[in-house]
mmCIF file of C-alpha atoms and ligand atoms in Angstrom:
data_model
loop_
_atom_site.group_PDB
_atom_site.id
_atom_site.type_symbol
_atom_site.label_atom_id
_atom_site.label_comp_id
_atom_site.label_asym_id
_atom_site.label_seq_id
_atom_site.Cartn_x
_atom_site.Cartn_y
_atom_site.Cartn_z
ATOM 1 C CA MET A 244 9.659 -45.282 26.909
ATOM 2 C CA ALA A 245 10.244 -41.757 27.848
ATOM 3 C CA THR A 246 9.172 -39.268 25.218
ATOM 4 C CA LYS A 247 12.133 -37.212 23.992
ATOM 5 C CA ILE A 248 12.141 -33.391 24.123
ATOM 6 C CA LEU A 249 14.530 -30.987 22.427
ATOM 7 C CA VAL A 250 15.177 -27.861 24.522
ATOM 8 C CA THR A 251 17.125 -25.275 22.762
ATOM 9 C CA GLY A 252 18.695 -22.795 24.949
ATOM 10 C CA GLY A 253 18.803 -25.481 27.605
ATOM 11 C CA THR A 254 21.470 -24.000 29.741
ATOM 12 C CA GLY A 255 19.784 -20.364 29.899
ATOM 13 C CA TYR A 256 17.764 -19.194 32.600
ATOM 14 C CA ILE A 257 14.123 -20.154 31.648
ATOM 15 C CA GLY A 258 15.280 -23.241 29.726
ATOM 16 C CA SER A 259 17.458 -24.783 32.657
ATOM 17 C CA HIS A 260 14.629 -24.315 35.141
ATOM 18 C CA THR A 261 12.335 -26.107 32.277
ATOM 19 C CA THR A 262 14.703 -28.683 31.782
ATOM 20 C CA VAL A 263 14.404 -29.861 35.434
ATOM 21 C CA GLU A 264 10.668 -29.738 35.527
ATOM 22 C CA LEU A 265 10.697 -31.993 32.124
ATOM 23 C CA GLN A 266 13.105 -34.480 33.608
ATOM 24 C CA ASN A 267 11.079 -34.518 37.094
ATOM 25 C CA ALA A 268 7.880 -35.234 34.953
ATOM 26 C CA GLY A 269 9.652 -37.954 33.444
ATOM 27 C CA TYR A 270 10.611 -36.447 29.901
ATOM 28 C CA GLU A 271 13.928 -37.296 28.369
ATOM 29 C CA VAL A 272 15.779 -33.964 27.359
ATOM 30 C CA VAL A 273 18.058 -33.167 24.713
ATOM 31 C CA ILE A 274 19.652 -29.618 24.831
ATOM 32 C CA ILE A 275 21.202 -27.490 22.414
ATOM 33 C CA ASP A 276 22.994 -24.567 23.413
ATOM 34 C CA ASN A 277 25.502 -22.015 21.857
ATOM 35 C CA LEU A 278 26.448 -21.198 25.435
ATOM 36 C CA SER A 279 26.660 -17.330 24.139
ATOM 37 C CA ASN A 280 24.719 -16.152 27.317
ATOM 38 C CA SER A 281 25.316 -19.426 29.704
ATOM 39 C CA ASN A 282 27.919 -21.882 30.556
ATOM 40 C CA ILE A 283 28.228 -25.493 30.747
ATOM 41 C CA GLU A 284 28.140 -25.787 34.288
ATOM 42 C CA VAL A 285 24.540 -25.402 34.440
ATOM 43 C CA LEU A 286 24.292 -29.007 33.448
ATOM 44 C CA ASP A 287 25.708 -29.755 36.650
ATOM 45 C CA GLY A 288 23.095 -27.920 38.489
ATOM 46 C CA ILE A 289 20.510 -29.667 36.536
ATOM 47 C CA GLU A 290 22.059 -32.893 37.431
ATOM 48 C CA ALA A 291 22.516 -32.218 40.977
ATOM 49 C CA ILE A 292 18.672 -31.436 41.301
ATOM 50 C CA THR A 293 17.196 -34.149 39.301
ATOM 51 C CA GLY A 294 19.908 -36.862 39.529
ATOM 52 C CA LYS A 295 19.876 -36.736 35.648
ATOM 53 C CA ARG A 296 22.349 -35.152 33.194
ATOM 54 C CA PRO A 297 20.259 -34.118 29.915
ATOM 55 C CA GLU A 298 21.759 -34.900 26.877
ATOM 56 C CA PHE A 299 23.751 -32.055 25.357
ATOM 57 C CA MET A 300 24.951 -30.366 21.842
ATOM 58 C CA GLU A 301 27.038 -27.442 21.641
ATOM 59 C CA GLY A 302 25.698 -25.705 18.670
ATOM 60 C CA ASP A 303 24.088 -23.141 17.029
ATOM 61 C CA ILE A 304 20.511 -23.483 15.870
ATOM 62 C CA THR A 305 20.955 -20.910 13.344
ATOM 63 C CA ASP A 306 23.022 -23.251 11.312
ATOM 64 C CA MET A 307 20.884 -25.732 9.424
ATOM 65 C CA ASN A 308 23.424 -28.152 9.076
ATOM 66 C CA THR A 309 23.710 -28.270 12.836
ATOM 67 C CA VAL A 310 19.843 -28.686 13.218
ATOM 68 C CA ARG A 311 20.269 -31.619 10.821
ATOM 69 C CA GLU A 312 23.099 -33.174 12.654
ATOM 70 C CA LEU A 313 21.336 -32.742 15.986
ATOM 71 C CA PHE A 314 18.193 -34.425 14.714
ATOM 72 C CA THR A 315 20.066 -37.074 13.099
ATOM 73 C CA ARG A 316 22.281 -37.721 16.427
ATOM 74 C CA PHE A 317 19.256 -37.682 18.969
ATOM 75 C CA PRO A 318 16.487 -39.800 16.970
ATOM 76 C CA GLY A 319 12.923 -39.804 17.908
ATOM 77 C CA ILE A 320 12.651 -36.143 19.529
ATOM 78 C CA LYS A 321 8.724 -35.837 19.784
ATOM 79 C CA GLY A 322 8.619 -32.152 20.937
ATOM 80 C CA ILE A 323 10.666 -28.866 21.074
ATOM 81 C CA ILE A 324 10.866 -25.879 23.259
ATOM 82 C CA ASN A 325 12.613 -22.915 21.806
ATOM 83 C CA PHE A 326 14.552 -20.851 24.230
ATOM 84 C CA ALA A 327 17.242 -20.320 22.084
ATOM 85 C CA ALA A 328 17.086 -16.539 21.388
ATOM 86 C CA SER A 329 18.307 -12.981 22.284
ATOM 87 C CA LYS A 330 16.480 -11.235 24.678
ATOM 88 C CA ALA A 331 17.709 -7.636 25.439
ATOM 89 C CA VAL A 332 15.462 -5.090 24.271
ATOM 90 C CA GLY A 333 18.142 -2.113 24.308
ATOM 91 C CA GLU A 334 20.762 -4.371 22.645
ATOM 92 C CA SER A 335 18.278 -5.225 19.802
ATOM 93 C CA VAL A 336 17.744 -1.416 19.015
ATOM 94 C CA GLN A 337 21.578 -1.346 18.529
ATOM 95 C CA LYS A 338 22.013 -4.598 16.728
ATOM 96 C CA PRO A 339 18.852 -5.252 14.771
ATOM 97 C CA LEU A 340 20.199 -7.970 12.715
ATOM 98 C CA LEU A 341 21.749 -9.767 15.234
ATOM 99 C CA TYR A 342 18.190 -10.126 16.570
ATOM 100 C CA TYR A 343 16.592 -10.849 13.397
ATOM 101 C CA ARG A 344 18.915 -13.637 12.505
ATOM 102 C CA ASN A 345 19.053 -15.358 16.052
ATOM 103 C CA ASN A 346 15.473 -15.142 17.046
ATOM 104 C CA LEU A 347 14.297 -15.667 13.401
ATOM 105 C CA VAL A 348 16.623 -17.869 11.313
ATOM 106 C CA GLY A 349 16.839 -20.386 14.320
ATOM 107 C CA LEU A 350 13.018 -20.710 14.311
ATOM 108 C CA LEU A 351 12.870 -21.241 10.682
ATOM 109 C CA ASN A 352 15.357 -23.884 10.767
ATOM 110 C CA LEU A 353 13.495 -25.779 13.531
ATOM 111 C CA LEU A 354 10.394 -25.358 11.533
ATOM 112 C CA GLU A 355 11.956 -26.918 8.475
ATOM 113 C CA ALA A 356 13.641 -29.638 10.117
ATOM 114 C CA MET A 357 10.450 -30.879 12.232
ATOM 115 C CA PRO A 358 8.408 -32.631 9.380
ATOM 116 C CA GLU A 359 11.568 -34.005 8.134
ATOM 117 C CA PHE A 360 12.526 -35.733 11.403
ATOM 118 C CA GLY A 361 8.963 -36.628 12.759
ATOM 119 C CA VAL A 362 8.715 -33.834 15.505
ATOM 120 C CA GLU A 363 5.315 -33.317 16.287
ATOM 121 C CA GLY A 364 5.105 -29.813 18.024
ATOM 122 C CA ILE A 365 6.743 -26.809 19.272
ATOM 123 C CA VAL A 366 6.147 -24.844 22.261
ATOM 124 C CA PHE A 367 7.549 -21.271 21.363
ATOM 125 C CA SER A 368 8.496 -18.457 24.204
ATOM 126 C CA SER A 369 6.614 -15.344 23.173
ATOM 127 C CA SER A 370 6.236 -12.330 25.385
ATOM 128 C CA CYS A 371 3.499 -9.831 26.688
ATOM 129 C CA THR A 372 5.516 -7.399 25.089
ATOM 130 C CA VAL A 373 3.349 -8.412 21.703
ATOM 131 C CA TYR A 374 0.490 -6.582 23.426
ATOM 132 C CA GLY A 375 2.348 -3.103 23.626
ATOM 133 C CA GLU A 376 0.950 -0.508 26.100
ATOM 134 C CA PRO A 377 -2.448 -2.156 27.046
ATOM 135 C CA ASP A 378 -5.539 -0.336 26.637
ATOM 136 C CA VAL A 379 -7.019 -2.290 29.598
ATOM 137 C CA ASN A 380 -5.432 -4.361 32.345
ATOM 138 C CA PRO A 381 -5.385 -7.234 33.247
ATOM 139 C CA ILE A 382 -4.834 -8.213 29.541
ATOM 140 C CA ASP A 383 -6.149 -11.625 27.976
ATOM 141 C CA GLU A 384 -4.866 -13.383 24.727
ATOM 142 C CA THR A 385 -7.875 -11.676 22.470
ATOM 143 C CA ALA A 386 -6.142 -8.361 22.903
ATOM 144 C CA PRO A 387 -5.106 -6.713 19.774
ATOM 145 C CA ILE A 388 -1.340 -7.163 18.685
ATOM 146 C CA LYS A 389 0.471 -3.618 19.097
ATOM 147 C CA PRO A 390 3.063 -2.373 16.572
ATOM 148 C CA ALA A 391 6.445 -3.550 18.451
ATOM 149 C CA THR A 392 8.771 -1.147 20.099
ATOM 150 C CA SER A 393 11.986 -2.715 19.550
ATOM 151 C CA PRO A 394 13.274 -5.166 17.169
ATOM 152 C CA TYR A 395 13.497 -7.871 19.939
ATOM 153 C CA GLY A 396 9.517 -7.145 20.285
ATOM 154 C CA ASN A 397 9.338 -7.375 16.616
ATOM 155 C CA THR A 398 11.205 -10.745 16.409
ATOM 156 C CA LYS A 399 8.506 -12.244 18.956
ATOM 157 C CA GLN A 400 5.395 -10.906 16.751
ATOM 158 C CA ILE A 401 7.086 -12.188 13.603
ATOM 159 C CA SER A 402 7.982 -15.483 15.167
ATOM 160 C CA GLU A 403 4.181 -16.060 16.461
ATOM 161 C CA GLU A 404 3.243 -15.422 12.553
ATOM 162 C CA ILE A 405 5.741 -17.624 11.152
ATOM 163 C CA ILE A 406 4.692 -20.488 13.230
ATOM 164 C CA THR A 407 0.889 -19.743 12.444
ATOM 165 C CA ASP A 408 1.225 -19.448 9.028
ATOM 166 C CA PHE A 409 3.333 -22.256 8.741
ATOM 167 C CA ILE A 410 0.607 -24.540 10.476
ATOM 168 C CA HIS A 411 -2.060 -23.182 8.529
ATOM 169 C CA SER A 412 -0.152 -24.079 5.220
ATOM 170 C CA GLY A 413 -0.759 -27.629 6.267
ATOM 171 C CA ALA A 414 2.585 -28.309 8.330
ATOM 172 C CA PRO A 415 1.888 -31.604 10.414
ATOM 173 C CA ILE A 416 3.057 -29.949 13.462
ATOM 174 C CA LYS A 417 1.414 -28.166 16.577
ATOM 175 C CA SER A 418 2.478 -25.095 18.473
ATOM 176 C CA ILE A 419 1.489 -23.741 21.738
ATOM 177 C CA LEU A 420 2.623 -20.180 22.056
ATOM 178 C CA LEU A 421 3.502 -19.128 25.788
ATOM 179 C CA ARG A 422 3.586 -15.292 26.278
ATOM 180 C CA TYR A 423 5.303 -14.714 29.223
ATOM 181 C CA PHE A 424 4.940 -11.715 31.650
ATOM 182 C CA ASN A 425 8.362 -11.071 33.845
ATOM 183 C CA PRO A 426 9.975 -14.303 34.888
ATOM 184 C CA VAL A 427 11.958 -13.698 37.917
ATOM 185 C CA GLY A 428 13.432 -15.653 40.989
ATOM 186 C CA ALA A 429 15.568 -18.995 41.032
ATOM 187 C CA HIS A 430 15.367 -22.568 41.651
ATOM 188 C CA PRO A 431 14.725 -22.973 45.599
ATOM 189 C CA SER A 432 17.825 -25.263 45.699
ATOM 190 C CA SER A 433 20.046 -22.302 44.442
ATOM 191 C CA LEU A 434 21.725 -24.646 42.014
ATOM 192 C CA ILE A 435 20.406 -22.784 38.848
ATOM 193 C CA GLY A 436 19.049 -19.255 38.405
ATOM 194 C CA GLU A 437 19.617 -16.284 36.110
ATOM 195 C CA LEU A 438 23.504 -15.625 35.148
ATOM 196 C CA PRO A 439 23.407 -11.966 33.633
ATOM 197 C CA ASN A 440 26.185 -11.029 31.563
ATOM 198 C CA GLY A 441 27.884 -7.779 32.535
ATOM 199 C CA VAL A 442 25.396 -5.104 33.755
ATOM 200 C CA PRO A 443 22.140 -6.710 33.834
ATOM 201 C CA ASN A 444 19.046 -5.012 32.186
ATOM 202 C CA ASN A 445 16.394 -6.583 33.827
ATOM 203 C CA LEU A 446 15.074 -5.433 37.282
ATOM 204 C CA ILE A 447 15.801 -8.345 39.580
ATOM 205 C CA PRO A 448 19.459 -9.273 38.811
ATOM 206 C CA TYR A 449 20.098 -5.561 39.171
ATOM 207 C CA LEU A 450 18.222 -5.426 42.336
ATOM 208 C CA THR A 451 19.902 -8.392 44.056
ATOM 209 C CA GLN A 452 23.513 -7.323 42.780
ATOM 210 C CA ALA A 453 22.812 -3.741 44.580
ATOM 211 C CA ALA A 454 21.713 -5.395 47.488
ATOM 212 C CA ALA A 455 24.588 -7.641 47.599
ATOM 213 C CA GLY A 456 26.892 -4.336 46.959
ATOM 214 C CA ILE A 457 28.267 -5.208 43.580
ATOM 215 C CA ARG A 458 26.359 -2.349 42.260
ATOM 216 C CA LYS A 459 26.079 0.957 43.956
ATOM 217 C CA GLU A 460 22.632 1.542 43.640
ATOM 218 C CA LEU A 461 19.446 0.335 41.817
ATOM 219 C CA THR A 462 17.969 3.349 39.776
ATOM 220 C CA VAL A 463 14.057 2.732 39.763
ATOM 221 C CA PHE A 464 13.216 4.080 36.265
ATOM 222 C CA GLY A 465 10.439 6.704 36.875
ATOM 223 C CA ASP A 466 8.078 7.622 39.639
ATOM 224 C CA ASP A 467 5.850 9.710 37.648
ATOM 225 C CA TYR A 468 3.761 7.242 35.783
ATOM 226 C CA ASN A 469 -0.127 7.287 36.247
ATOM 227 C CA THR A 470 0.064 4.057 38.937
ATOM 228 C CA PRO A 471 -0.606 4.286 42.671
ATOM 229 C CA ASP A 472 2.871 4.772 43.464
ATOM 230 C CA GLY A 473 4.169 6.324 40.237
ATOM 231 C CA SER A 474 6.433 3.246 39.527
ATOM 232 C CA CYS A 475 5.506 0.951 36.597
ATOM 233 C CA ILE A 476 3.614 -2.155 37.347
ATOM 234 C CA ARG A 477 4.482 -5.538 35.975
ATOM 235 C CA ASP A 478 3.243 -8.994 36.698
ATOM 236 C CA PHE A 479 6.210 -10.922 38.115
ATOM 237 C CA ILE A 480 6.084 -14.453 37.706
ATOM 238 C CA ASP A 481 8.064 -17.072 39.296
ATOM 239 C CA VAL A 482 10.633 -18.927 36.937
ATOM 240 C CA VAL A 483 9.875 -22.467 38.417
ATOM 241 C CA ASP A 484 6.171 -21.825 38.022
ATOM 242 C CA LEU A 485 6.882 -20.831 34.274
ATOM 243 C CA ALA A 486 8.834 -23.704 33.683
ATOM 244 C CA LYS A 487 5.942 -26.076 34.923
ATOM 245 C CA ALA A 488 3.665 -24.433 32.683
ATOM 246 C CA HIS A 489 5.943 -25.682 29.856
ATOM 247 C CA VAL A 490 5.682 -29.250 30.861
ATOM 248 C CA THR A 491 1.769 -28.885 31.041
ATOM 249 C CA ALA A 492 1.734 -27.061 27.458
ATOM 250 C CA MET A 493 4.079 -30.055 26.154
ATOM 251 C CA ARG A 494 1.889 -32.765 27.725
ATOM 252 C CA ARG A 495 -1.035 -31.164 26.094
ATOM 253 C CA MET A 496 0.415 -30.358 22.835
ATOM 254 C CA LEU A 497 1.744 -34.091 22.329
ATOM 255 C CA ASP A 498 -0.932 -36.027 24.078
ATOM 256 C CA LYS A 499 -4.422 -34.377 23.424
ATOM 257 C CA LYS A 500 -5.359 -35.069 19.731
ATOM 258 C CA ASP A 501 -8.329 -32.800 19.740
ATOM 259 C CA THR A 502 -6.731 -29.458 20.485
ATOM 260 C CA ASP A 503 -6.310 -26.799 18.062
ATOM 261 C CA PRO A 504 -2.971 -26.736 16.135
ATOM 262 C CA VAL A 505 -1.804 -23.429 17.385
ATOM 263 C CA GLU A 506 -3.179 -22.030 20.925
ATOM 264 C CA ILE A 507 -2.091 -18.986 22.637
ATOM 265 C CA PHE A 508 -1.311 -18.652 26.531
ATOM 266 C CA ASN A 509 -0.577 -15.947 28.729
ATOM 267 C CA LEU A 510 1.692 -17.135 31.573
ATOM 268 C CA GLY A 511 1.137 -14.436 34.490
ATOM 269 C CA THR A 512 0.063 -14.544 38.115
ATOM 270 C CA GLY A 513 -2.947 -11.965 37.420
ATOM 271 C CA ARG A 514 -1.517 -9.601 39.870
ATOM 272 C CA GLY A 515 0.200 -6.424 39.064
ATOM 273 C CA LEU A 516 3.053 -5.321 41.128
ATOM 274 C CA SER A 517 4.654 -2.002 41.018
ATOM 275 C CA VAL A 518 8.644 -1.695 40.948
ATOM 276 C CA LEU A 519 8.645 -0.320 44.366
ATOM 277 C CA GLU A 520 6.237 -2.710 45.964
ATOM 278 C CA LEU A 521 8.453 -5.265 44.505
ATOM 279 C CA ILE A 522 11.705 -3.658 46.396
ATOM 280 C CA GLU A 523 9.372 -3.778 49.312
ATOM 281 C CA SER A 524 8.753 -7.347 48.925
ATOM 282 C CA PHE A 525 12.390 -8.103 48.671
ATOM 283 C CA GLU A 526 13.278 -5.985 51.608
ATOM 284 C CA ARG A 527 10.531 -7.716 53.842
ATOM 285 C CA SER A 528 11.376 -11.241 52.633
ATOM 286 C CA THR A 529 15.064 -11.315 53.152
ATOM 287 C CA GLY A 530 15.682 -8.566 55.858
ATOM 288 C CA VAL A 531 18.203 -6.975 53.437
ATOM 289 C CA LYS A 532 18.024 -3.276 52.345
ATOM 290 C CA VAL A 533 18.006 -2.269 48.567
ATOM 291 C CA PRO A 534 19.945 0.813 48.018
ATOM 292 C CA TYR A 535 18.044 2.710 45.275
ATOM 293 C CA LYS A 536 17.270 5.927 44.098
ATOM 294 C CA ILE A 537 14.635 7.307 41.649
ATOM 295 C CA GLY A 538 15.908 8.235 38.254
ATOM 296 C CA ALA A 539 14.462 9.239 34.714
ATOM 297 C CA ARG A 540 11.599 7.069 32.948
ATOM 298 C CA ARG A 541 13.666 4.342 30.471
ATOM 299 C CA GLU A 542 12.665 4.931 27.116
ATOM 300 C CA GLY A 543 10.477 2.282 25.733
ATOM 301 C CA ASP A 544 9.132 1.342 28.918
ATOM 302 C CA ILE A 545 5.212 0.151 29.333
ATOM 303 C CA GLU A 546 3.559 1.806 32.379
ATOM 304 C CA LYS A 547 1.576 -1.078 33.266
ATOM 305 C CA ILE A 548 0.856 -4.595 32.312
ATOM 306 C CA TRP A 549 -0.686 -7.434 33.992
ATOM 307 C CA ALA A 550 -2.022 -10.884 32.780
ATOM 308 C CA GLU A 551 -5.416 -12.332 32.742
ATOM 309 C CA PRO A 552 -4.171 -15.970 33.053
ATOM 310 C CA THR A 553 -7.799 -17.495 33.245
ATOM 311 C CA LYS A 554 -7.401 -19.235 29.812
ATOM 312 C CA ALA A 555 -3.952 -20.723 31.133
ATOM 313 C CA ASN A 556 -5.613 -21.663 34.534
ATOM 314 C CA THR A 557 -8.857 -23.403 32.750
ATOM 315 C CA VAL A 558 -7.705 -24.727 29.372
ATOM 316 C CA LEU A 559 -3.846 -25.460 30.323
ATOM 317 C CA GLY A 560 -4.841 -26.603 33.671
ATOM 318 C CA TRP A 561 -1.942 -24.406 35.241
ATOM 319 C CA LYS A 562 -1.673 -21.661 37.809
ATOM 320 C CA ALA A 563 0.932 -19.831 39.133
ATOM 321 C CA GLU A 564 1.405 -21.046 42.803
ATOM 322 C CA VAL A 565 4.666 -19.432 44.400
ATOM 323 C CA PRO A 566 3.986 -16.356 46.654
ATOM 324 C CA ILE A 567 6.412 -13.256 45.681
ATOM 325 C CA ASP A 568 8.197 -13.281 49.016
ATOM 326 C CA ASP A 569 9.303 -16.714 48.475
ATOM 327 C CA THR A 570 10.458 -15.669 44.918
ATOM 328 C CA MET A 571 12.305 -12.951 46.334
ATOM 329 C CA ARG A 572 13.959 -15.146 48.903
ATOM 330 C CA ASN A 573 15.084 -17.503 46.233
ATOM 331 C CA ALA A 574 16.448 -14.752 44.033
ATOM 332 C CA TRP A 575 18.310 -13.506 47.158
ATOM 333 C CA ALA A 576 19.970 -17.030 48.030
ATOM 334 C CA TRP A 577 21.032 -17.367 44.247
ATOM 335 C CA GLN A 578 22.751 -14.040 44.494
ATOM 336 C CA CYS A 579 24.328 -15.380 47.675
ATOM 337 C CA ARG A 580 25.599 -18.345 45.914
ATOM 338 C CA LEU A 581 26.895 -16.367 42.885
ATOM 339 C CA GLY A 582 28.622 -14.098 45.372
ATOM 340 C CA LYS A 583 28.598 -10.626 47.063
ATOM 341 C CA LYS A 584 31.212 -7.851 46.976
HETATM 342 C C1 UD1 B 265 11.342 -6.523 28.954
HETATM 343 C C2 UD1 B 265 10.679 -6.615 27.715
HETATM 344 C C3 UD1 B 265 9.993 -7.996 27.949
HETATM 345 C C4 UD1 B 265 11.203 -9.185 27.579
HETATM 346 C C5 UD1 B 265 11.919 -8.804 28.987
HETATM 347 C C6 UD1 B 265 13.005 -9.934 28.791
HETATM 348 C C7 UD1 B 265 9.308 -4.716 26.791
HETATM 349 C C8 UD1 B 265 8.464 -3.566 27.047
HETATM 350 N N1 UD1 B 265 9.621 -5.581 27.732
HETATM 351 O O1 UD1 B 265 10.542 -6.414 30.148
HETATM 352 O O2 UD1 B 265 9.168 -8.224 26.636
HETATM 353 O O3 UD1 B 265 10.427 -10.099 27.627
HETATM 354 O O4 UD1 B 265 12.574 -7.244 29.207
HETATM 355 O O5 UD1 B 265 14.398 -9.390 29.089
HETATM 356 O O6 UD1 B 265 10.056 -4.771 25.986
HETATM 357 N N2 UD1 B 265 13.422 -1.155 35.999
HETATM 358 C C9 UD1 B 265 14.147 -0.396 36.948
HETATM 359 N N3 UD1 B 265 15.471 -0.283 37.037
HETATM 360 C C10 UD1 B 265 16.045 -1.473 36.645
HETATM 361 C C11 UD1 B 265 15.626 -2.027 35.696
HETATM 362 C C12 UD1 B 265 14.537 -2.171 35.411
HETATM 363 O O7 UD1 B 265 13.311 0.384 37.732
HETATM 364 O O8 UD1 B 265 17.438 -1.038 36.656
HETATM 365 C C13 UD1 B 265 11.958 -1.226 35.775
HETATM 366 C C14 UD1 B 265 11.488 -1.133 34.611
HETATM 367 O O9 UD1 B 265 11.566 0.311 34.245
HETATM 368 C C15 UD1 B 265 10.369 -1.889 34.240
HETATM 369 C C16 UD1 B 265 10.445 -3.030 35.344
HETATM 370 O O10 UD1 B 265 11.721 -2.432 36.277
HETATM 371 O O11 UD1 B 265 9.290 -0.995 34.977
HETATM 372 C C17 UD1 B 265 10.813 -4.435 34.769
HETATM 373 O O12 UD1 B 265 12.051 -4.125 33.823
HETATM 374 P P1 UD1 B 265 12.739 -5.413 33.050
HETATM 375 O O13 UD1 B 265 12.922 -6.441 34.101
HETATM 376 O O14 UD1 B 265 13.572 -4.572 32.222
HETATM 377 O O15 UD1 B 265 11.559 -6.251 32.021
HETATM 378 P P2 UD1 B 265 10.240 -5.352 31.043
HETATM 379 O O16 UD1 B 265 11.121 -4.107 30.735
HETATM 380 O O17 UD1 B 265 9.283 -5.268 31.881
#
């Protein structure tokens, strides 16, 4: 019988791509999502790609009764991937309690329910933001955790600690903490992708909307950083590569009996690319010009960060594979499907 996995936030950007890869790998997926930042049609996209519609329950994991109802309605869930969280850095500064509630209470409820319902492990979406501004790049998992620069970042640090403390207390569960660098792109089928609500905060949705004429121009936040071209450097990882890492992590966590109960992996390519280089890659691979101007630095931005992914490559047996130009082409195809001005 197929192993049943709960994907919270499964109609969201990374959740939907991960559901596709889980189903392709033979897992049975149950999604819970409150549809606060996604829509139900995403299930059609997942079904069109994989030939299978995942089980779906609309609900909010910050409500314990909902969580209990979920595990009762879908018995036999073995693993969880927890994507149900808020992720806009700026908004988290404006609405800290919303972030602490959404990101922490939901996690607490899941953890509390896991032993009760026999769930063996949880894969958690963490972020490279836990490293702050790194002293050295590329950065590996042993680097110190720096004070968070936003409530959002703080929720990721606290979540990692909550999971670790719970497991150290003897809870009968395992966990893999995945520290994402910058996920970008869309499924090559253009059937699922990122659906930003309102004005995008992140670089790629803003860039593709500017290229599509929906926004006047992209503002590059700063060209006076201590980097070769002056713009910030990030490790942009294709969302399908990222999704596949979750399948590998789930398999390891559930099937290998001798692994540590809590493991941490960086998910990145190992290559830093500047914001200006990314624009160049987009223009080169799509033949479409990006209208942009150089603006002031954005408060709270890290100058440069990219991953040392060797642990994920060797221990997890996963490697980012999609070339950045393909990722840019997929992001553009997805934008074209969403529409231009
Ligand atoms: C941020 C968070 C990261 C989080 C991610 C999810 C920090 C330091 N990083 O990543 O933890 O997981 O959001 O949303 O909190 N840029 C522009 N113009 C734009 C938009 C962005 O130049 O219109 C630049 C930014 O200055 C940055 C780069 O593009 O240098 C990437 O920005 P973005 O996509 O917002 O991601 P991060 O800030 O790296």
